[in-house]
mmCIF file of C-alpha atoms in Angstrom:
data_model
loop_
_atom_site.group_PDB
_atom_site.id
_atom_site.type_symbol
_atom_site.label_atom_id
_atom_site.label_comp_id
_atom_site.label_asym_id
_atom_site.label_seq_id
_atom_site.Cartn_x
_atom_site.Cartn_y
_atom_site.Cartn_z
ATOM 1 C CA UNK A 1 1.485 -5.709 17.306
ATOM 2 C CA UNK A 2 -1.751 -6.247 15.413
ATOM 3 C CA UNK A 3 -0.244 -4.789 12.241
ATOM 4 C CA UNK A 4 2.914 -6.854 12.634
ATOM 5 C CA UNK A 5 1.025 -10.128 13.158
ATOM 6 C CA UNK A 6 -1.238 -9.440 10.205
ATOM 7 C CA UNK A 7 1.684 -8.734 7.876
ATOM 8 C CA UNK A 8 3.580 -11.840 8.943
ATOM 9 C CA UNK A 9 0.530 -13.785 7.807
ATOM 10 C CA UNK A 10 0.388 -11.865 4.526
ATOM 11 C CA UNK A 11 4.051 -12.607 3.908
ATOM 12 C CA UNK A 12 3.447 -16.306 4.545
ATOM 13 C CA UNK A 13 0.636 -16.527 2.034
ATOM 14 C CA UNK A 14 1.345 -13.950 -0.681
ATOM 15 C CA UNK A 15 4.749 -15.361 -1.546
ATOM 16 C CA UNK A 16 3.382 -18.847 -2.213
ATOM 17 C CA UNK A 17 -0.259 -18.317 -3.185
ATOM 18 C CA UNK A 18 0.265 -18.685 -6.929
ATOM 19 C CA UNK A 19 2.246 -21.906 -6.407
ATOM 20 C CA UNK A 20 -0.501 -23.392 -4.246
ATOM 21 C CA UNK A 21 -3.249 -22.736 -6.784
ATOM 22 C CA UNK A 22 -1.221 -23.954 -9.755
ATOM 23 C CA UNK A 23 0.825 -26.829 -8.324
ATOM 24 C CA UNK A 24 -1.454 -28.178 -5.588
ATOM 25 C CA UNK A 25 -4.971 -27.294 -6.748
ATOM 26 C CA UNK A 26 -3.982 -27.775 -10.385
ATOM 27 C CA UNK A 27 -5.493 -24.622 -11.901
ATOM 28 C CA UNK A 28 -3.887 -23.174 -15.035
ATOM 29 C CA UNK A 29 -1.947 -19.944 -14.337
ATOM 30 C CA UNK A 30 -4.237 -17.994 -16.672
ATOM 31 C CA UNK A 31 -7.296 -19.016 -14.651
ATOM 32 C CA UNK A 32 -5.586 -18.134 -11.378
ATOM 33 C CA UNK A 33 -4.673 -14.709 -12.726
ATOM 34 C CA UNK A 34 -8.186 -14.125 -14.046
ATOM 35 C CA UNK A 35 -9.816 -15.134 -10.759
ATOM 36 C CA UNK A 36 -7.564 -12.886 -8.681
ATOM 37 C CA UNK A 37 -8.002 -9.966 -11.090
ATOM 38 C CA UNK A 38 -11.786 -10.249 -10.968
ATOM 39 C CA UNK A 39 -11.673 -10.472 -7.172
ATOM 40 C CA UNK A 40 -9.409 -7.439 -6.946
ATOM 41 C CA UNK A 41 -11.719 -5.332 -9.104
ATOM 42 C CA UNK A 42 -14.769 -6.362 -7.073
ATOM 43 C CA UNK A 43 -12.947 -5.547 -3.854
ATOM 44 C CA UNK A 44 -12.474 -1.926 -4.930
ATOM 45 C CA UNK A 45 -16.228 -1.407 -4.528
ATOM 46 C CA UNK A 46 -16.034 -1.707 -0.717
ATOM 47 C CA UNK A 47 -13.300 0.854 -0.049
ATOM 48 C CA UNK A 48 -15.332 4.060 0.300
ATOM 49 C CA UNK A 49 -18.531 2.511 1.775
ATOM 50 C CA UNK A 50 -16.391 0.577 4.257
ATOM 51 C CA UNK A 51 -14.630 3.753 5.295
ATOM 52 C CA UNK A 52 -17.934 5.584 5.663
ATOM 53 C CA UNK A 53 -19.232 2.765 7.862
ATOM 54 C CA UNK A 54 -16.090 3.057 10.014
ATOM 55 C CA UNK A 55 -16.728 6.799 10.413
ATOM 56 C CA UNK A 56 -20.290 6.206 11.566
ATOM 57 C CA UNK A 57 -19.916 2.980 13.590
ATOM 58 C CA UNK A 58 -16.371 3.242 14.868
ATOM 59 C CA UNK A 59 -13.185 2.103 13.115
ATOM 60 C CA UNK A 60 -12.224 -0.666 15.547
ATOM 61 C CA UNK A 61 -15.552 -2.459 15.162
ATOM 62 C CA UNK A 62 -15.490 -2.368 11.362
ATOM 63 C CA UNK A 63 -11.868 -3.458 11.189
ATOM 64 C CA UNK A 64 -12.456 -6.417 13.525
ATOM 65 C CA UNK A 65 -15.442 -7.562 11.468
ATOM 66 C CA UNK A 66 -13.404 -7.285 8.283
ATOM 67 C CA UNK A 67 -10.591 -9.331 9.811
ATOM 68 C CA UNK A 68 -13.044 -12.031 10.894
ATOM 69 C CA UNK A 69 -14.398 -12.271 7.342
ATOM 70 C CA UNK A 70 -10.855 -12.486 5.964
ATOM 71 C CA UNK A 71 -9.958 -15.262 8.401
ATOM 72 C CA UNK A 72 -12.979 -17.273 7.243
ATOM 73 C CA UNK A 73 -12.300 -16.564 3.553
ATOM 74 C CA UNK A 74 -8.657 -17.568 3.877
ATOM 75 C CA UNK A 75 -9.592 -20.868 5.509
ATOM 76 C CA UNK A 76 -12.136 -21.501 2.758
ATOM 77 C CA UNK A 77 -9.362 -21.451 0.144
ATOM 78 C CA UNK A 78 -8.587 -25.016 1.197
ATOM 79 C CA UNK A 79 -11.778 -26.165 -0.553
ATOM 80 C CA UNK A 80 -10.989 -24.461 -3.868
ATOM 81 C CA UNK A 81 -11.229 -26.819 -6.836
ATOM 82 C CA UNK A 82 -12.182 -24.465 -9.693
ATOM 83 C CA UNK A 83 -11.407 -20.941 -10.805
ATOM 84 C CA UNK A 84 -15.022 -19.848 -10.163
ATOM 85 C CA UNK A 85 -14.843 -20.911 -6.508
ATOM 86 C CA UNK A 86 -11.448 -19.227 -6.201
ATOM 87 C CA UNK A 87 -12.847 -16.009 -7.692
ATOM 88 C CA UNK A 88 -15.845 -16.040 -5.324
ATOM 89 C CA UNK A 89 -13.802 -16.644 -2.169
ATOM 90 C CA UNK A 90 -11.097 -14.192 -3.200
ATOM 91 C CA UNK A 91 -13.764 -11.557 -3.945
ATOM 92 C CA UNK A 92 -15.142 -11.880 -0.409
ATOM 93 C CA UNK A 93 -11.597 -11.560 0.924
ATOM 94 C CA UNK A 94 -10.906 -8.472 -1.179
ATOM 95 C CA UNK A 95 -14.169 -6.791 -0.208
ATOM 96 C CA UNK A 96 -13.295 -7.286 3.463
ATOM 97 C CA UNK A 97 -9.706 -6.167 2.854
ATOM 98 C CA UNK A 98 -10.828 -2.925 1.209
ATOM 99 C CA UNK A 99 -13.316 -2.098 3.961
ATOM 100 C CA UNK A 100 -10.832 -3.089 6.660
ATOM 101 C CA UNK A 101 -8.071 -1.032 5.062
ATOM 102 C CA UNK A 102 -10.218 2.101 5.156
ATOM 103 C CA UNK A 103 -11.189 1.424 8.769
ATOM 104 C CA UNK A 104 -7.533 0.800 9.612
ATOM 105 C CA UNK A 105 -6.632 4.234 8.243
ATOM 106 C CA UNK A 106 -9.281 5.842 10.443
ATOM 107 C CA UNK A 107 -8.034 3.829 13.427
ATOM 108 C CA UNK A 108 -4.462 5.018 12.842
ATOM 109 C CA UNK A 109 -5.671 8.621 13.108
ATOM 110 C CA UNK A 110 -7.391 7.967 16.432
ATOM 111 C CA UNK A 111 -4.471 6.053 17.947
ATOM 112 C CA UNK A 112 -1.865 8.435 16.520
ATOM 113 C CA UNK A 113 -3.689 11.435 18.086
ATOM 114 C CA UNK A 114 -2.094 14.694 16.873
ATOM 115 C CA UNK A 115 0.696 13.041 14.820
ATOM 116 C CA UNK A 116 -0.954 10.256 12.813
ATOM 117 C CA UNK A 117 1.533 10.500 9.925
ATOM 118 C CA UNK A 118 4.466 9.823 12.267
ATOM 119 C CA UNK A 119 2.611 6.938 13.905
ATOM 120 C CA UNK A 120 1.803 5.516 10.459
ATOM 121 C CA UNK A 121 5.488 5.745 9.510
ATOM 122 C CA UNK A 122 6.412 3.773 12.620
ATOM 123 C CA UNK A 123 3.768 1.191 11.787
ATOM 124 C CA UNK A 124 5.203 0.795 8.300
ATOM 125 C CA UNK A 125 8.529 -0.219 9.822
ATOM 126 C CA UNK A 126 6.862 -3.110 11.661
ATOM 127 C CA UNK A 127 4.737 -3.914 8.615
ATOM 128 C CA UNK A 128 7.830 -4.276 6.423
ATOM 129 C CA UNK A 129 9.558 -6.400 9.053
ATOM 130 C CA UNK A 130 6.500 -8.629 9.337
ATOM 131 C CA UNK A 131 6.343 -9.177 5.575
ATOM 132 C CA UNK A 132 10.037 -10.087 5.500
ATOM 133 C CA UNK A 133 9.639 -12.654 8.288
ATOM 134 C CA UNK A 134 6.534 -14.102 6.671
ATOM 135 C CA UNK A 135 8.294 -14.383 3.326
ATOM 136 C CA UNK A 136 11.157 -16.296 4.953
ATOM 137 C CA UNK A 137 8.634 -18.719 6.435
ATOM 138 C CA UNK A 138 7.001 -19.136 3.039
ATOM 139 C CA UNK A 139 10.398 -19.983 1.583
ATOM 140 C CA UNK A 140 10.688 -23.010 3.859
ATOM 141 C CA UNK A 141 7.199 -24.195 2.891
ATOM 142 C CA UNK A 142 7.944 -23.810 -0.809
ATOM 143 C CA UNK A 143 11.180 -25.766 -0.353
ATOM 144 C CA UNK A 144 9.206 -28.648 1.207
ATOM 145 C CA UNK A 145 6.641 -28.311 -1.611
ATOM 146 C CA UNK A 146 3.837 -30.522 -0.312
ATOM 147 C CA UNK A 147 0.108 -29.994 0.095
ATOM 148 C CA UNK A 148 0.602 -30.031 3.853
ATOM 149 C CA UNK A 149 3.222 -27.281 3.772
ATOM 150 C CA UNK A 150 0.986 -25.016 1.684
ATOM 151 C CA UNK A 151 -1.980 -25.814 3.931
ATOM 152 C CA UNK A 152 0.049 -24.641 6.922
ATOM 153 C CA UNK A 153 0.742 -21.350 5.122
ATOM 154 C CA UNK A 154 -2.940 -20.762 4.406
ATOM 155 C CA UNK A 155 -4.041 -21.601 7.934
ATOM 156 C CA UNK A 156 -1.195 -19.511 9.312
ATOM 157 C CA UNK A 157 -2.471 -16.499 7.383
ATOM 158 C CA UNK A 158 -6.043 -17.171 8.545
ATOM 159 C CA UNK A 159 -4.795 -17.369 12.146
ATOM 160 C CA UNK A 160 -2.962 -14.053 11.700
ATOM 161 C CA UNK A 161 -6.254 -12.337 10.788
ATOM 162 C CA UNK A 162 -7.956 -13.822 13.851
ATOM 163 C CA UNK A 163 -5.090 -12.892 16.182
ATOM 164 C CA UNK A 164 -4.968 -9.388 14.717
ATOM 165 C CA UNK A 165 -8.673 -8.949 15.500
ATOM 166 C CA UNK A 166 -8.175 -10.214 19.061
ATOM 167 C CA UNK A 167 -5.290 -7.801 19.642
ATOM 168 C CA UNK A 168 -7.544 -4.905 18.643
ATOM 169 C CA UNK A 169 -9.620 -5.632 21.759
ATOM 170 C CA UNK A 170 -6.764 -4.000 23.671
ATOM 171 C CA UNK A 171 -7.525 -0.675 21.968
ATOM 172 C CA UNK A 172 -10.290 1.689 23.094
ATOM 173 C CA UNK A 173 -13.574 1.390 21.218
ATOM 174 C CA UNK A 174 -13.365 4.833 19.646
ATOM 175 C CA UNK A 175 -16.746 6.451 19.117
ATOM 176 C CA UNK A 176 -17.713 8.063 15.842
ATOM 177 C CA UNK A 177 -17.005 11.788 15.611
ATOM 178 C CA UNK A 178 -19.979 14.054 14.816
ATOM 179 C CA UNK A 179 -20.254 15.288 11.245
ATOM 180 C CA UNK A 180 -21.197 18.902 10.405
ATOM 181 C CA UNK A 181 -24.932 19.391 9.764
ATOM 182 C CA UNK A 182 -26.148 19.094 6.157
ATOM 183 C CA UNK A 183 -22.880 17.534 5.049
ATOM 184 C CA UNK A 184 -23.031 15.367 1.943
ATOM 185 C CA UNK A 185 -22.758 11.656 2.638
ATOM 186 C CA UNK A 186 -19.930 11.057 0.143
ATOM 187 C CA UNK A 187 -17.901 14.133 1.024
ATOM 188 C CA UNK A 188 -14.587 12.631 -0.098
ATOM 189 C CA UNK A 189 -15.814 12.271 -3.682
ATOM 190 C CA UNK A 190 -16.626 15.984 -3.876
ATOM 191 C CA UNK A 191 -13.302 17.137 -2.403
ATOM 192 C CA UNK A 192 -11.453 18.083 -5.593
ATOM 193 C CA UNK A 193 -7.993 18.605 -4.061
ATOM 194 C CA UNK A 194 -8.157 15.232 -2.329
ATOM 195 C CA UNK A 195 -9.503 13.468 -5.425
ATOM 196 C CA UNK A 196 -6.617 14.992 -7.381
ATOM 197 C CA UNK A 197 -4.132 13.832 -4.754
ATOM 198 C CA UNK A 198 -5.683 10.351 -4.871
ATOM 199 C CA UNK A 199 -5.061 10.182 -8.630
ATOM 200 C CA UNK A 200 -1.472 11.407 -8.275
ATOM 201 C CA UNK A 201 -0.785 9.046 -5.369
ATOM 202 C CA UNK A 202 -2.075 6.158 -7.456
ATOM 203 C CA UNK A 203 0.166 7.244 -10.324
ATOM 204 C CA UNK A 204 3.229 7.525 -8.076
ATOM 205 C CA UNK A 205 2.367 4.065 -6.740
ATOM 206 C CA UNK A 206 3.680 2.649 -10.018
ATOM 207 C CA UNK A 207 7.054 2.698 -8.283
ATOM 208 C CA UNK A 208 6.180 -0.332 -6.123
ATOM 209 C CA UNK A 209 5.953 -2.860 -9.008
ATOM 210 C CA UNK A 210 9.248 -1.457 -10.294
ATOM 211 C CA UNK A 211 10.903 -3.351 -7.430
ATOM 212 C CA UNK A 212 8.704 -6.445 -7.333
ATOM 213 C CA UNK A 213 8.088 -6.965 -11.055
ATOM 214 C CA UNK A 214 9.987 -4.752 -13.479
ATOM 215 C CA UNK A 215 13.511 -4.716 -12.106
ATOM 216 C CA UNK A 216 13.808 -8.513 -11.614
ATOM 217 C CA UNK A 217 12.785 -9.044 -15.258
ATOM 218 C CA UNK A 218 15.174 -6.304 -16.408
ATOM 219 C CA UNK A 219 18.082 -7.790 -14.469
ATOM 220 C CA UNK A 220 17.538 -11.316 -15.734
ATOM 221 C CA UNK A 221 16.819 -10.495 -19.381
ATOM 222 C CA UNK A 222 18.666 -7.257 -20.157
ATOM 223 C CA UNK A 223 21.788 -7.096 -17.963
ATOM 224 C CA UNK A 224 24.927 -9.127 -17.270
ATOM 225 C CA UNK A 225 24.525 -8.695 -13.521
ATOM 226 C CA UNK A 226 24.792 -11.906 -11.446
ATOM 227 C CA UNK A 227 21.420 -13.508 -10.814
ATOM 228 C CA UNK A 228 21.807 -13.088 -7.054
ATOM 229 C CA UNK A 229 21.163 -9.382 -7.590
ATOM 230 C CA UNK A 230 17.493 -10.265 -8.199
ATOM 231 C CA UNK A 231 17.224 -11.455 -4.590
ATOM 232 C CA UNK A 232 19.408 -8.573 -3.400
ATOM 233 C CA UNK A 233 16.934 -6.071 -4.831
ATOM 234 C CA UNK A 234 14.128 -7.186 -2.508
ATOM 235 C CA UNK A 235 16.446 -7.545 0.491
ATOM 236 C CA UNK A 236 17.955 -4.060 0.106
ATOM 237 C CA UNK A 237 14.556 -2.482 -0.496
ATOM 238 C CA UNK A 238 13.080 -4.087 2.630
ATOM 239 C CA UNK A 239 16.153 -3.329 4.735
ATOM 240 C CA UNK A 240 16.311 0.350 3.806
ATOM 241 C CA UNK A 241 12.595 0.794 4.471
ATOM 242 C CA UNK A 242 12.787 -0.936 7.855
ATOM 243 C CA UNK A 243 15.822 1.074 8.980
ATOM 244 C CA UNK A 244 14.920 4.531 7.681
ATOM 245 C CA UNK A 245 11.114 4.762 7.463
ATOM 246 C CA UNK A 246 10.591 6.159 10.963
ATOM 247 C CA UNK A 247 13.655 8.423 10.851
ATOM 248 C CA UNK A 248 12.584 10.070 7.601
ATOM 249 C CA UNK A 249 8.881 9.878 8.381
ATOM 250 C CA UNK A 250 9.378 11.862 11.603
ATOM 251 C CA UNK A 251 10.266 14.866 9.432
ATOM 252 C CA UNK A 252 7.105 14.566 7.345
ATOM 253 C CA UNK A 253 4.140 14.963 9.673
ATOM 254 C CA UNK A 254 2.323 18.008 8.251
ATOM 255 C CA UNK A 255 0.616 18.568 4.887
ATOM 256 C CA UNK A 256 3.217 21.185 3.926
ATOM 257 C CA UNK A 257 6.061 18.762 4.636
ATOM 258 C CA UNK A 258 4.080 16.109 2.760
ATOM 259 C CA UNK A 259 3.887 18.241 -0.368
ATOM 260 C CA UNK A 260 7.660 18.775 -0.334
ATOM 261 C CA UNK A 261 8.291 15.084 0.385
ATOM 262 C CA UNK A 262 6.175 14.129 -2.633
ATOM 263 C CA UNK A 263 8.420 16.296 -4.815
ATOM 264 C CA UNK A 264 11.563 14.824 -3.242
ATOM 265 C CA UNK A 265 10.327 11.315 -3.980
ATOM 266 C CA UNK A 266 9.829 12.169 -7.634
ATOM 267 C CA UNK A 267 13.359 13.533 -7.902
ATOM 268 C CA UNK A 268 14.840 10.421 -6.294
ATOM 269 C CA UNK A 269 12.974 8.220 -8.774
ATOM 270 C CA UNK A 270 14.261 10.476 -11.557
ATOM 271 C CA UNK A 271 17.755 9.611 -10.354
ATOM 272 C CA UNK A 272 17.219 5.881 -9.826
ATOM 273 C CA UNK A 273 15.516 5.064 -13.135
ATOM 274 C CA UNK A 274 18.465 6.063 -15.387
ATOM 275 C CA UNK A 275 20.788 4.079 -13.116
ATOM 276 C CA UNK A 276 18.628 1.010 -13.690
ATOM 277 C CA UNK A 277 18.705 1.668 -17.423
ATOM 278 C CA UNK A 278 22.510 1.999 -17.483
ATOM 279 C CA UNK A 279 22.895 -1.426 -15.869
ATOM 280 C CA UNK A 280 22.032 -2.979 -19.245
ATOM 281 C CA UNK A 281 25.084 -1.325 -20.824
ATOM 282 C CA UNK A 282 27.655 -2.150 -18.139
ATOM 283 C CA UNK A 283 29.900 -5.188 -17.569
ATOM 284 C CA UNK A 284 29.023 -7.775 -14.938
ATOM 285 C CA UNK A 285 30.191 -6.188 -11.692
ATOM 286 C CA UNK A 286 29.529 -2.631 -12.788
ATOM 287 C CA UNK A 287 25.973 -3.711 -13.658
ATOM 288 C CA UNK A 288 25.565 -5.277 -10.219
ATOM 289 C CA UNK A 289 26.891 -2.126 -8.567
ATOM 290 C CA UNK A 290 24.508 0.063 -10.567
ATOM 291 C CA UNK A 291 21.529 -2.118 -9.637
ATOM 292 C CA UNK A 292 22.429 -2.041 -5.941
ATOM 293 C CA UNK A 293 22.953 1.737 -5.981
ATOM 294 C CA UNK A 294 19.763 2.254 -7.962
ATOM 295 C CA UNK A 295 17.612 0.206 -5.597
ATOM 296 C CA UNK A 296 19.066 2.078 -2.607
ATOM 297 C CA UNK A 297 18.109 5.426 -4.156
ATOM 298 C CA UNK A 298 14.737 4.042 -5.219
ATOM 299 C CA UNK A 299 14.076 2.801 -1.678
ATOM 300 C CA UNK A 300 14.768 6.277 -0.322
ATOM 301 C CA UNK A 301 12.253 7.602 -2.825
ATOM 302 C CA UNK A 302 9.741 5.007 -1.658
ATOM 303 C CA UNK A 303 10.126 6.176 1.940
ATOM 304 C CA UNK A 304 9.656 9.836 1.009
ATOM 305 C CA UNK A 305 6.672 8.931 -1.189
ATOM 306 C CA UNK A 306 4.941 6.871 1.497
ATOM 307 C CA UNK A 307 5.638 9.551 4.123
ATOM 308 C CA UNK A 308 4.104 12.151 1.821
ATOM 309 C CA UNK A 309 1.072 9.920 1.399
ATOM 310 C CA UNK A 310 0.619 9.641 5.165
ATOM 311 C CA UNK A 311 1.026 13.387 5.780
ATOM 312 C CA UNK A 312 -1.285 14.518 2.978
ATOM 313 C CA UNK A 313 -3.722 11.624 3.259
ATOM 314 C CA UNK A 314 -4.346 12.192 6.966
ATOM 315 C CA UNK A 315 -3.723 15.943 7.018
ATOM 316 C CA UNK A 316 -6.185 16.901 4.280
ATOM 317 C CA UNK A 317 -8.993 14.633 5.529
ATOM 318 C CA UNK A 318 -11.460 15.950 8.156
ATOM 319 C CA UNK A 319 -11.333 13.947 11.372
ATOM 320 C CA UNK A 320 -14.979 12.911 11.266
ATOM 321 C CA UNK A 321 -14.576 11.381 7.770
ATOM 322 C CA UNK A 322 -11.113 9.827 7.934
ATOM 323 C CA UNK A 323 -12.414 6.374 7.062
ATOM 324 C CA UNK A 324 -14.155 7.557 3.904
ATOM 325 C CA UNK A 325 -11.102 9.565 2.818
ATOM 326 C CA UNK A 326 -8.712 6.690 3.504
ATOM 327 C CA UNK A 327 -11.049 4.427 1.548
ATOM 328 C CA UNK A 328 -10.860 6.780 -1.438
ATOM 329 C CA UNK A 329 -7.078 6.972 -1.162
ATOM 330 C CA UNK A 330 -6.857 3.175 -0.994
ATOM 331 C CA UNK A 331 -9.133 2.911 -4.019
ATOM 332 C CA UNK A 332 -6.836 5.161 -6.062
ATOM 333 C CA UNK A 333 -3.739 3.284 -4.968
ATOM 334 C CA UNK A 334 -5.265 -0.122 -5.757
ATOM 335 C CA UNK A 335 -6.397 1.049 -9.181
ATOM 336 C CA UNK A 336 -2.850 2.185 -9.924
ATOM 337 C CA UNK A 337 -1.444 -1.151 -8.811
ATOM 338 C CA UNK A 338 -3.900 -2.985 -11.046
ATOM 339 C CA UNK A 339 -2.780 -1.000 -14.095
ATOM 340 C CA UNK A 340 0.912 -0.992 -13.233
ATOM 341 C CA UNK A 341 2.010 -4.378 -14.658
ATOM 342 C CA UNK A 342 0.600 -3.665 -18.113
ATOM 343 C CA UNK A 343 1.958 -0.108 -18.189
ATOM 344 C CA UNK A 344 5.433 -0.936 -16.910
ATOM 345 C CA UNK A 345 6.032 -4.024 -19.000
ATOM 346 C CA UNK A 346 4.735 -2.314 -22.157
ATOM 347 C CA UNK A 347 6.509 1.026 -21.802
ATOM 348 C CA UNK A 348 9.759 0.176 -20.040
ATOM 349 C CA UNK A 349 10.461 -3.328 -21.288
ATOM 350 C CA UNK A 350 9.148 -2.377 -24.707
ATOM 351 C CA UNK A 351 11.243 0.767 -25.066
ATOM 352 C CA UNK A 352 14.246 -0.313 -23.006
ATOM 353 C CA UNK A 353 16.532 2.515 -21.923
ATOM 354 C CA UNK A 354 14.198 5.169 -23.308
ATOM 355 C CA UNK A 355 11.364 3.621 -21.323
ATOM 356 C CA UNK A 356 13.322 3.928 -18.071
ATOM 357 C CA UNK A 357 14.066 7.587 -18.826
ATOM 358 C CA UNK A 358 10.406 8.273 -19.572
ATOM 359 C CA UNK A 359 9.418 6.532 -16.338
ATOM 360 C CA UNK A 360 11.830 8.655 -14.299
ATOM 361 C CA UNK A 361 10.552 11.837 -15.953
ATOM 362 C CA UNK A 362 6.973 10.753 -15.252
ATOM 363 C CA UNK A 363 7.686 10.265 -11.544
ATOM 364 C CA UNK A 364 9.456 13.632 -11.345
ATOM 365 C CA UNK A 365 6.550 15.401 -13.061
ATOM 366 C CA UNK A 366 3.982 13.813 -10.743
ATOM 367 C CA UNK A 367 6.060 14.641 -7.677
ATOM 368 C CA UNK A 368 6.574 18.249 -8.762
ATOM 369 C CA UNK A 369 2.853 18.885 -8.288
ATOM 370 C CA UNK A 370 3.095 18.040 -4.560
ATOM 371 C CA UNK A 371 3.731 21.516 -3.073
ATOM 372 C CA UNK A 372 1.075 23.283 -5.166
ATOM 373 C CA UNK A 373 -1.419 20.508 -4.473
ATOM 374 C CA UNK A 374 -0.791 20.891 -0.745
ATOM 375 C CA UNK A 375 -1.387 24.644 -0.949
ATOM 376 C CA UNK A 376 -4.625 24.105 -2.856
ATOM 377 C CA UNK A 377 -5.779 21.483 -0.381
ATOM 378 C CA UNK A 378 -4.870 23.540 2.668
ATOM 379 C CA UNK A 379 -6.796 26.565 1.365
ATOM 380 C CA UNK A 380 -9.992 24.509 1.234
ATOM 381 C CA UNK A 381 -9.660 23.006 4.730
ATOM 382 C CA UNK A 382 -10.517 25.934 7.078
ATOM 383 C CA UNK A 383 -14.151 26.098 5.986
ATOM 384 C CA UNK A 384 -14.672 22.363 6.538
ATOM 385 C CA UNK A 385 -12.783 22.314 9.840
ATOM 386 C CA UNK A 386 -14.652 25.348 11.103
ATOM 387 C CA UNK A 387 -17.941 23.640 10.247
ATOM 388 C CA UNK A 388 -16.890 20.529 12.099
ATOM 389 C CA UNK A 389 -15.818 22.544 15.156
ATOM 390 C CA UNK A 390 -19.161 24.380 15.207
ATOM 391 C CA UNK A 391 -21.050 21.111 15.035
ATOM 392 C CA UNK A 392 -18.994 19.647 17.852
ATOM 393 C CA UNK A 393 -19.534 22.674 20.100
ATOM 394 C CA UNK A 394 -23.262 22.603 19.362
ATOM 395 C CA UNK A 395 -23.486 19.067 20.670
#
């Protein structure tokens, strides 16, 4: 419920944030983009320290504090009058979001007990549904297009952070797990298999802006498909993820299954990218059919990719340092998302059909590493887990 409420609020705000800052506040789009980019980069700094704090002080406490800060920061957006103030407030929000995201990952492990990847897959179903509902609400506010309507969106998102924090009171206050003696403080940064997986997961994360950014531009500028297919892309993607995330995710709840799922995701993207490319060379209804089929296949790949991320991300991280590891994984993913727009628009839109083929091959190559990466990671776990068990028994 906490995740669902929080994502409804995100859907309310994220869909209309740019319009509020440009149309209501009156900031130039370039300044809005610069402020949010600066804030996003600053926020990355809190991911690993926030996760480490969650490991040592308890994930619920850290997540609730982060949500409280986000609620205050969101409310403060109503006083924004310049890009500098926007950058400062957004930076505070992003710092709290990064720390809270790492703590949330650690909390998922504690609540999900022996099957955290499956629990995370179930959560993602509710998360997707919450975003969809929030986006619908934002659509009504944008249609009204007044300062009051946008103010309601902002306060609604702030309230969602506060309500999310209150709902977490219903969870146990999980205590920190003991760390092995003489363990390095920043253990995640020295775990080479996990650092490698973080880089690959960030690279595979380029597939998300394909749906939200690249494909809408491709449809409108390079195909004869009806313009309603732009809206259909998001609807189909959300629908497939809501309906199939838990069903597919239930099969991917071990690191070994995660490695195979990562490879499967890459192959599905290898199939969907050429279909998207072919839509530019097809007549109207054939182009629409190709886009719909491509986004269905791509959505399946997204589910397998996210399920692989849950299984490997939780399965390769030691229990006593889940927050720090999830912070590192979130850092890699966010870095990939920050680079994605420039990479995708330059390579794919610049090269056209060839760019789509290169993108599909890239995803397949990244995914192919999944099984061997899992084997490498699993080989390095027994020593760490044995150390943790010894420390626990000693206490």
